[in-house]
PDB file of C-alpha atoms and ligand atoms in Angstrom:
ATOM      1  CA  UNK A 909     -18.490   4.844  -4.753  1.00 83.00           C
ATOM      2  CA  UNK A 910     -15.968   6.217  -2.279  1.00 91.00           C
ATOM      3  CA  UNK A 911     -17.343   6.858   1.184  1.00 95.00           C
ATOM      4  CA  UNK A 912     -16.585   9.981   3.193  1.00 97.00           C
ATOM      5  CA  UNK A 913     -17.752  10.642   6.745  1.00 98.00           C
ATOM      6  CA  UNK A 914     -18.689  14.193   7.675  1.00 98.00           C
ATOM      7  CA  UNK A 915     -18.829  14.992  11.391  1.00 98.00           C
ATOM      8  CA  UNK A 916     -20.264  18.446  12.012  1.00 96.00           C
ATOM      9  CA  UNK A 917     -22.892  19.449  14.552  1.00 96.00           C
ATOM     10  CA  UNK A 918     -24.013  22.609  12.743  1.00 94.00           C
ATOM     11  CA  UNK A 919     -26.563  21.346  10.280  1.00 94.00           C
ATOM     12  CA  UNK A 920     -26.158  24.245   7.832  1.00 93.00           C
ATOM     13  CA  UNK A 921     -22.418  23.631   7.458  1.00 92.00           C
ATOM     14  CA  UNK A 922     -22.920  19.884   7.378  1.00 95.00           C
ATOM     15  CA  UNK A 923     -25.432  20.003   4.540  1.00 94.00           C
ATOM     16  CA  UNK A 924     -23.234  22.447   2.633  1.00 92.00           C
ATOM     17  CA  UNK A 925     -20.347  19.979   2.849  1.00 94.00           C
ATOM     18  CA  UNK A 926     -22.537  16.974   2.090  1.00 95.00           C
ATOM     19  CA  UNK A 927     -24.103  18.549  -1.008  1.00 94.00           C
ATOM     20  CA  UNK A 928     -20.702  19.440  -2.401  1.00 93.00           C
ATOM     21  CA  UNK A 929     -19.196  16.040  -1.703  1.00 94.00           C
ATOM     22  CA  UNK A 930     -22.209  14.360  -3.306  1.00 93.00           C
ATOM     23  CA  UNK A 931     -21.775  16.531  -6.373  1.00 91.00           C
ATOM     24  CA  UNK A 932     -18.129  15.509  -6.525  1.00 91.00           C
ATOM     25  CA  UNK A 933     -19.214  11.866  -6.616  1.00 90.00           C
ATOM     26  CA  UNK A 934     -18.772  10.772  -3.021  1.00 94.00           C
ATOM     27  CA  UNK A 935     -21.159   8.762  -0.893  1.00 95.00           C
ATOM     28  CA  UNK A 936     -21.427  10.728   2.340  1.00 96.00           C
ATOM     29  CA  UNK A 937     -22.170   9.415   5.821  1.00 97.00           C
ATOM     30  CA  UNK A 938     -23.197  12.090   8.311  1.00 97.00           C
ATOM     31  CA  UNK A 939     -22.699  12.421  12.038  1.00 97.00           C
ATOM     32  CA  UNK A 940     -23.672  15.181  14.465  1.00 97.00           C
ATOM     33  CA  UNK A 941     -21.698  14.021  17.493  1.00 97.00           C
ATOM     34  CA  UNK A 942     -18.351  12.389  18.076  1.00 96.00           C
ATOM     35  CA  UNK A 943     -19.898   9.214  19.432  1.00 95.00           C
ATOM     36  CA  UNK A 944     -22.180   8.974  16.393  1.00 96.00           C
ATOM     37  CA  UNK A 945     -19.181   9.343  14.118  1.00 97.00           C
ATOM     38  CA  UNK A 946     -17.239   6.569  15.855  1.00 96.00           C
ATOM     39  CA  UNK A 947     -20.274   4.257  15.782  1.00 95.00           C
ATOM     40  CA  UNK A 948     -20.778   5.023  12.105  1.00 96.00           C
ATOM     41  CA  UNK A 949     -17.138   4.274  11.285  1.00 95.00           C
ATOM     42  CA  UNK A 950     -17.318   0.990  13.192  1.00 92.00           C
ATOM     43  CA  UNK A 951     -20.233  -0.039  10.982  1.00 92.00           C
ATOM     44  CA  UNK A 952     -18.675   1.240   7.753  1.00 92.00           C
ATOM     45  CA  UNK A 953     -15.088   0.032   7.529  1.00 88.00           C
ATOM     46  CA  UNK A 954     -14.688   1.200   3.924  1.00 90.00           C
ATOM     47  CA  UNK A 955     -14.820   4.919   4.700  1.00 94.00           C
ATOM     48  CA  UNK A 956     -11.782   6.453   3.003  1.00 93.00           C
ATOM     49  CA  UNK A 957     -11.772   9.924   4.504  1.00 96.00           C
ATOM     50  CA  UNK A 958     -13.311  11.499   7.609  1.00 97.00           C
ATOM     51  CA  UNK A 959     -13.936  15.250   7.801  1.00 97.00           C
ATOM     52  CA  UNK A 960     -14.051  16.152  11.502  1.00 95.00           C
ATOM     53  CA  UNK A 961     -15.306  19.347  13.063  1.00 93.00           C
ATOM     54  CA  UNK A 962     -13.528  20.166  16.317  1.00 90.00           C
ATOM     55  CA  UNK A 963     -16.128  21.873  18.524  1.00 88.00           C
ATOM     56  CA  UNK A 964     -18.868  19.308  19.160  1.00 92.00           C
ATOM     57  CA  UNK A 965     -21.506  18.786  21.828  1.00 92.00           C
ATOM     58  CA  UNK A 966     -19.925  15.620  23.267  1.00 94.00           C
ATOM     59  CA  UNK A 967     -16.299  14.607  22.680  1.00 92.00           C
ATOM     60  CA  UNK A 968     -14.288  16.994  20.515  1.00 89.00           C
ATOM     61  CA  UNK A 969     -12.899  16.318  17.044  1.00 91.00           C
ATOM     62  CA  UNK A 970      -9.368  15.790  18.360  1.00 88.00           C
ATOM     63  CA  UNK A 971     -10.586  12.986  20.598  1.00 91.00           C
ATOM     64  CA  UNK A 972     -12.495  11.423  17.689  1.00 94.00           C
ATOM     65  CA  UNK A 973      -9.291  11.589  15.634  1.00 92.00           C
ATOM     66  CA  UNK A 974      -7.281   9.986  18.451  1.00 89.00           C
ATOM     67  CA  UNK A 975      -9.790   7.158  18.802  1.00 92.00           C
ATOM     68  CA  UNK A 976      -9.858   6.511  15.051  1.00 93.00           C
ATOM     69  CA  UNK A 977      -6.069   6.173  15.020  1.00 89.00           C
ATOM     70  CA  UNK A 978      -6.116   4.112  18.234  1.00 86.00           C
ATOM     71  CA  UNK A 979      -8.369   1.630  16.449  1.00 86.00           C
ATOM     72  CA  UNK A 980      -5.547   1.065  13.957  1.00 81.00           C
ATOM     73  CA  UNK A 981      -7.281   2.803  11.069  1.00 86.00           C
ATOM     74  CA  UNK A 982      -5.193   4.647   8.526  1.00 84.00           C
ATOM     75  CA  UNK A 983      -8.091   6.404   6.812  1.00 92.00           C
ATOM     76  CA  UNK A 984      -7.563   9.986   5.711  1.00 93.00           C
ATOM     77  CA  UNK A 985      -8.572  12.553   8.349  1.00 93.00           C
ATOM     78  CA  UNK A 986      -9.239  16.232   7.688  1.00 92.00           C
ATOM     79  CA  UNK A 987      -9.977  18.564  10.605  1.00 89.00           C
ATOM     80  CA  UNK A 988     -12.342  21.500  10.157  1.00 89.00           C
ATOM     81  CA  UNK A 989     -10.888  24.265  12.281  1.00 82.00           C
ATOM     82  CA  UNK A 990     -12.330  27.587  13.316  1.00 76.00           C
ATOM     83  CA  UNK A 991     -10.462  30.647  12.170  1.00 61.00           C
ATOM     84  CA  UNK A 992      -9.304  31.413  15.687  1.00 60.00           C
ATOM     85  CA  UNK A 993      -6.427  29.589  17.217  1.00 63.00           C
ATOM     86  CA  UNK A 994      -3.404  28.602  15.229  1.00 55.00           C
ATOM     87  CA  UNK A 995      -2.747  26.000  17.922  1.00 58.00           C
ATOM     88  CA  UNK A 996      -5.876  24.108  16.961  1.00 60.00           C
ATOM     89  CA  UNK A 997      -4.259  23.251  13.668  1.00 61.00           C
ATOM     90  CA  UNK A 998      -1.052  21.975  15.110  1.00 62.00           C
ATOM     91  CA  UNK A 999      -2.703  20.026  17.913  1.00 66.00           C
ATOM     92  CA  UNK A1000      -5.090  18.465  15.418  1.00 61.00           C
ATOM     93  CA  UNK A1001      -2.250  17.330  13.254  1.00 65.00           C
ATOM     94  CA  UNK A1002      -0.242  16.044  16.167  1.00 65.00           C
ATOM     95  CA  UNK A1003      -3.076  13.740  17.152  1.00 74.00           C
ATOM     96  CA  UNK A1004      -3.005  12.028  13.793  1.00 84.00           C
ATOM     97  CA  UNK A1005      -4.941  14.127  11.315  1.00 87.00           C
ATOM     98  CA  UNK A1006      -3.605  14.321   7.763  1.00 86.00           C
ATOM     99  CA  UNK A1007      -4.834  17.768   6.913  1.00 86.00           C
ATOM    100  CA  UNK A1008      -6.958  20.669   8.070  1.00 84.00           C
ATOM    101  CA  UNK A1009      -9.287  23.156   6.457  1.00 86.00           C
ATOM    102  CA  UNK A1010      -9.974  26.519   8.070  1.00 84.00           C
ATOM    103  CA  UNK A1011     -13.546  27.817   8.242  1.00 84.00           C
ATOM    104  CA  UNK A1012     -14.906  29.480   6.233  1.00 83.00           C
ATOM    105  CA  UNK A1013     -13.710  27.338   3.338  1.00 86.00           C
ATOM    106  CA  UNK A1014     -14.727  27.079  -0.287  1.00 88.00           C
ATOM    107  CA  UNK A1015     -16.236  23.829  -1.544  1.00 87.00           C
ATOM    108  CA  UNK A1016     -13.506  23.635  -4.203  1.00 87.00           C
ATOM    109  CA  UNK A1017     -10.846  23.757  -1.522  1.00 88.00           C
ATOM    110  CA  UNK A1018     -12.421  21.057   0.618  1.00 92.00           C
ATOM    111  CA  UNK A1019     -13.115  18.744  -2.344  1.00 92.00           C
ATOM    112  CA  UNK A1020      -9.523  19.139  -3.558  1.00 89.00           C
ATOM    113  CA  UNK A1021      -8.274  18.054  -0.143  1.00 90.00           C
ATOM    114  CA  UNK A1022     -10.669  15.099   0.033  1.00 93.00           C
ATOM    115  CA  UNK A1023      -9.692  14.036  -3.503  1.00 90.00           C
ATOM    116  CA  UNK A1024      -5.999  14.235  -2.649  1.00 87.00           C
ATOM    117  CA  UNK A1025      -6.397  12.133   0.499  1.00 88.00           C
ATOM    118  CA  UNK A1026      -8.614   9.600  -1.264  1.00 86.00           C
ATOM    119  CA  UNK A1027      -5.967   9.091  -3.900  1.00 82.00           C
ATOM    120  CA  UNK A1028      -3.407   8.583  -1.188  1.00 78.00           C
ATOM    121  CA  UNK A1029      -5.480   6.265   0.952  1.00 74.00           C
ATOM    122  CA  UNK A1030      -7.540   4.664  -1.737  1.00 61.00           C
ATOM    123  CA  UNK A1031      -5.040   2.246  -3.075  1.00 54.00           C
ATOM    124  CA  UNK A1032      -3.252   3.688  -6.018  1.00 47.00           C
ATOM    125  CA  UNK A1033      -1.895   0.621  -7.692  1.00 43.00           C
ATOM    126  CA  UNK A1034       1.477  -0.094  -6.158  1.00 40.00           C
ATOM    127  CA  UNK A1035       3.907  -0.010  -9.037  1.00 43.00           C
ATOM    128  CA  UNK A1036       6.847  -1.092  -7.000  1.00 48.00           C
ATOM    129  CA  UNK A1037       6.275  -4.133  -4.878  1.00 57.00           C
ATOM    130  CA  UNK A1038       8.562  -5.362  -2.201  1.00 73.00           C
ATOM    131  CA  UNK A1039      10.704  -3.966   0.549  1.00 84.00           C
ATOM    132  CA  UNK A1040      12.979  -0.960   0.769  1.00 86.00           C
ATOM    133  CA  UNK A1041      15.782  -0.900   3.300  1.00 86.00           C
ATOM    134  CA  UNK A1042      17.706   2.044   4.653  1.00 89.00           C
ATOM    135  CA  UNK A1043      19.790   1.885   7.823  1.00 87.00           C
ATOM    136  CA  UNK A1044      17.607   0.473  10.603  1.00 92.00           C
ATOM    137  CA  UNK A1045      14.456   0.952   8.500  1.00 94.00           C
ATOM    138  CA  UNK A1046      12.468  -1.518   6.482  1.00 92.00           C
ATOM    139  CA  UNK A1047       9.619  -0.118   4.403  1.00 93.00           C
ATOM    140  CA  UNK A1048       7.178  -2.652   3.023  1.00 90.00           C
ATOM    141  CA  UNK A1049       5.480  -1.189  -0.036  1.00 85.00           C
ATOM    142  CA  UNK A1050       3.213  -4.220  -0.152  1.00 82.00           C
ATOM    143  CA  UNK A1051       1.852  -3.716   3.357  1.00 83.00           C
ATOM    144  CA  UNK A1052       2.579   0.019   3.506  1.00 87.00           C
ATOM    145  CA  UNK A1053       4.328  -0.419   6.846  1.00 90.00           C
ATOM    146  CA  UNK A1054       7.575   0.818   8.361  1.00 95.00           C
ATOM    147  CA  UNK A1055       9.796  -1.018  10.805  1.00 94.00           C
ATOM    148  CA  UNK A1056      12.791   0.319  12.685  1.00 94.00           C
ATOM    149  CA  UNK A1057      15.086  -2.381  14.028  1.00 90.00           C
ATOM    150  CA  UNK A1058      12.236  -4.836  13.593  1.00 89.00           C
ATOM    151  CA  UNK A1059       9.757  -2.710  15.557  1.00 92.00           C
ATOM    152  CA  UNK A1060       6.668  -1.548  13.708  1.00 94.00           C
ATOM    153  CA  UNK A1061       6.219   2.249  13.620  1.00 95.00           C
ATOM    154  CA  UNK A1062       2.627   3.324  13.139  1.00 91.00           C
ATOM    155  CA  UNK A1063       2.327   5.792  10.277  1.00 92.00           C
ATOM    156  CA  UNK A1064      -0.527   7.715   8.735  1.00 91.00           C
ATOM    157  CA  UNK A1065      -0.865   7.397   4.954  1.00 88.00           C
ATOM    158  CA  UNK A1066       0.668  10.833   4.497  1.00 91.00           C
ATOM    159  CA  UNK A1067       3.633   9.938   6.705  1.00 94.00           C
ATOM    160  CA  UNK A1068       4.083   6.702   4.800  1.00 94.00           C
ATOM    161  CA  UNK A1069       4.099   8.583   1.498  1.00 93.00           C
ATOM    162  CA  UNK A1070       6.726  11.025   2.797  1.00 96.00           C
ATOM    163  CA  UNK A1071       9.013   8.252   4.088  1.00 96.00           C
ATOM    164  CA  UNK A1072       8.664   6.380   0.809  1.00 93.00           C
ATOM    165  CA  UNK A1073       9.633   9.498  -1.122  1.00 93.00           C
ATOM    166  CA  UNK A1074      12.696   9.938   1.108  1.00 95.00           C
ATOM    167  CA  UNK A1075      13.776   6.321   0.765  1.00 91.00           C
ATOM    168  CA  UNK A1076      13.420   6.499  -3.004  1.00 88.00           C
ATOM    169  CA  UNK A1077      15.648   9.600  -3.020  1.00 88.00           C
ATOM    170  CA  UNK A1078      18.358   8.926  -0.440  1.00 86.00           C
ATOM    171  CA  UNK A1079      20.788  11.758   0.330  1.00 86.00           C
ATOM    172  CA  UNK A1080      19.036  14.074  -2.118  1.00 89.00           C
ATOM    173  CA  UNK A1081      17.738  17.427  -0.884  1.00 92.00           C
ATOM    174  CA  UNK A1082      14.007  17.556  -1.538  1.00 95.00           C
ATOM    175  CA  UNK A1083      12.309  20.933  -1.585  1.00 95.00           C
ATOM    176  CA  UNK A1084       9.228  21.431   0.560  1.00 94.00           C
ATOM    177  CA  UNK A1085       7.347  22.268  -2.649  1.00 92.00           C
ATOM    178  CA  UNK A1086       8.331  18.973  -4.263  1.00 91.00           C
ATOM    179  CA  UNK A1087       7.288  17.022  -1.151  1.00 94.00           C
ATOM    180  CA  UNK A1088       3.955  18.860  -1.089  1.00 92.00           C
ATOM    181  CA  UNK A1089       3.373  18.164  -4.789  1.00 88.00           C
ATOM    182  CA  UNK A1090       4.354  14.492  -4.566  1.00 88.00           C
ATOM    183  CA  UNK A1091       2.490  13.653  -1.381  1.00 89.00           C
ATOM    184  CA  UNK A1092      -0.541  15.942  -1.440  1.00 86.00           C
ATOM    185  CA  UNK A1093      -0.894  16.281  -5.187  1.00 80.00           C
ATOM    186  CA  UNK A1094      -0.219  19.090  -7.642  1.00 72.00           C
ATOM    187  CA  UNK A1095      -3.747  20.434  -7.339  1.00 72.00           C
ATOM    188  CA  UNK A1096      -3.377  20.815  -3.580  1.00 75.00           C
ATOM    189  CA  UNK A1097      -4.511  24.156  -2.220  1.00 71.00           C
ATOM    190  CA  UNK A1098      -2.834  24.060   1.146  1.00 75.00           C
ATOM    191  CA  UNK A1099       0.170  25.668   2.709  1.00 82.00           C
ATOM    192  CA  UNK A1100       3.771  24.497   2.750  1.00 87.00           C
ATOM    193  CA  UNK A1101       3.587  24.482   6.538  1.00 89.00           C
ATOM    194  CA  UNK A1102       1.705  21.177   6.373  1.00 90.00           C
ATOM    195  CA  UNK A1103       4.954  19.576   5.171  1.00 93.00           C
ATOM    196  CA  UNK A1104       6.851  20.856   8.215  1.00 93.00           C
ATOM    197  CA  UNK A1105       4.144  19.725  10.601  1.00 92.00           C
ATOM    198  CA  UNK A1106       4.194  16.199   9.182  1.00 93.00           C
ATOM    199  CA  UNK A1107       7.998  16.096   9.196  1.00 96.00           C
ATOM    200  CA  UNK A1108       8.011  17.146  12.850  1.00 94.00           C
ATOM    201  CA  UNK A1109       5.600  14.351  13.687  1.00 94.00           C
ATOM    202  CA  UNK A1110       7.589  11.825  11.667  1.00 96.00           C
ATOM    203  CA  UNK A1111      10.765  12.784  13.499  1.00 96.00           C
ATOM    204  CA  UNK A1112       9.082  12.114  16.826  1.00 96.00           C
ATOM    205  CA  UNK A1113       8.233   8.652  15.532  1.00 96.00           C
ATOM    206  CA  UNK A1114      11.509   7.669  13.891  1.00 96.00           C
ATOM    207  CA  UNK A1115      14.423   9.712  15.238  1.00 96.00           C
ATOM    208  CA  UNK A1116      16.521   8.625  18.240  1.00 94.00           C
ATOM    209  CA  UNK A1117      16.974  12.293  19.187  1.00 95.00           C
ATOM    210  CA  UNK A1118      14.456  14.707  17.682  1.00 93.00           C
ATOM    211  CA  UNK A1119      16.667  17.673  18.669  1.00 92.00           C
ATOM    212  CA  UNK A1120      19.423  16.264  16.439  1.00 94.00           C
ATOM    213  CA  UNK A1121      17.662  14.426  13.658  1.00 95.00           C
ATOM    214  CA  UNK A1122      19.891  11.885  11.894  1.00 94.00           C
ATOM    215  CA  UNK A1123      17.454  10.394   9.395  1.00 96.00           C
ATOM    216  CA  UNK A1124      15.355  13.342   8.216  1.00 97.00           C
ATOM    217  CA  UNK A1125      17.772  16.244   8.080  1.00 96.00           C
ATOM    218  CA  UNK A1126      16.867  19.862   7.408  1.00 96.00           C
ATOM    219  CA  UNK A1127      18.229  21.647   4.358  1.00 94.00           C
ATOM    220  CA  UNK A1128      17.906  25.226   5.555  1.00 93.00           C
ATOM    221  CA  UNK A1129      15.776  27.500   3.424  1.00 92.00           C
ATOM    222  CA  UNK A1130      14.957  24.638   1.057  1.00 94.00           C
ATOM    223  CA  UNK A1131      13.549  21.459   2.460  1.00 96.00           C
ATOM    224  CA  UNK A1132      14.622  18.080   3.798  1.00 97.00           C
ATOM    225  CA  UNK A1133      16.907  15.202   3.045  1.00 95.00           C
ATOM    226  CA  UNK A1134      17.014  11.515   3.938  1.00 95.00           C
ATOM    227  CA  UNK A1135      20.283  11.023   5.757  1.00 88.00           C
ATOM    228  CA  UNK A1136      23.042  13.545   6.268  1.00 74.00           C
TER     229      UNK A1136
HETATM  230 CA1   CA B1479     -19.121  22.600  15.729  1.00 63.04          CA
END
């Protein structure tokens, strides 16, 4: 059974999430504080997705997210954000989260997001094995890693999936909708903006000059393209 960690200090919200994830067939590990969540993840290396509340009594959800990524984990991370503060979303994503859900959320919406991330993280069988090269980049589909000029670039699973899609479609304009559908899944409930946020983060990781991107170029009013 796939394991999901739920970090939420408000017990009513936590049990609401846990009940719904259980119903959807997930084994759920619960944490009330950031430190508890990190300890729990250290003991349970097979957790596929973590759902992290942001406002917590000890360290906040962003810090938990940062520490999870710092440990080298590429598990799926979904932030639970309060309705206030658009910046929360962006900051959360910039620290390595894959997705966010705004409170109040419907169980269907949250489960769809968890399902989508689990599929992405949870080892879909790799049809194509081997390496893909493009300019200074080497993408290993076996190890799901990216190197630029021989230097490893740390990617989240979502970022990896986006780069792979680009490298499979060089010099072809890809619409934001098609990227969203391919990477997050057709049943995804989220907003197109999540594509832009991930592209912005990817550019910081791979471009020489993020102000003048050479690898991921913008196709105005449409989407993005690999190369110019
Ligand atoms: Ca809270």
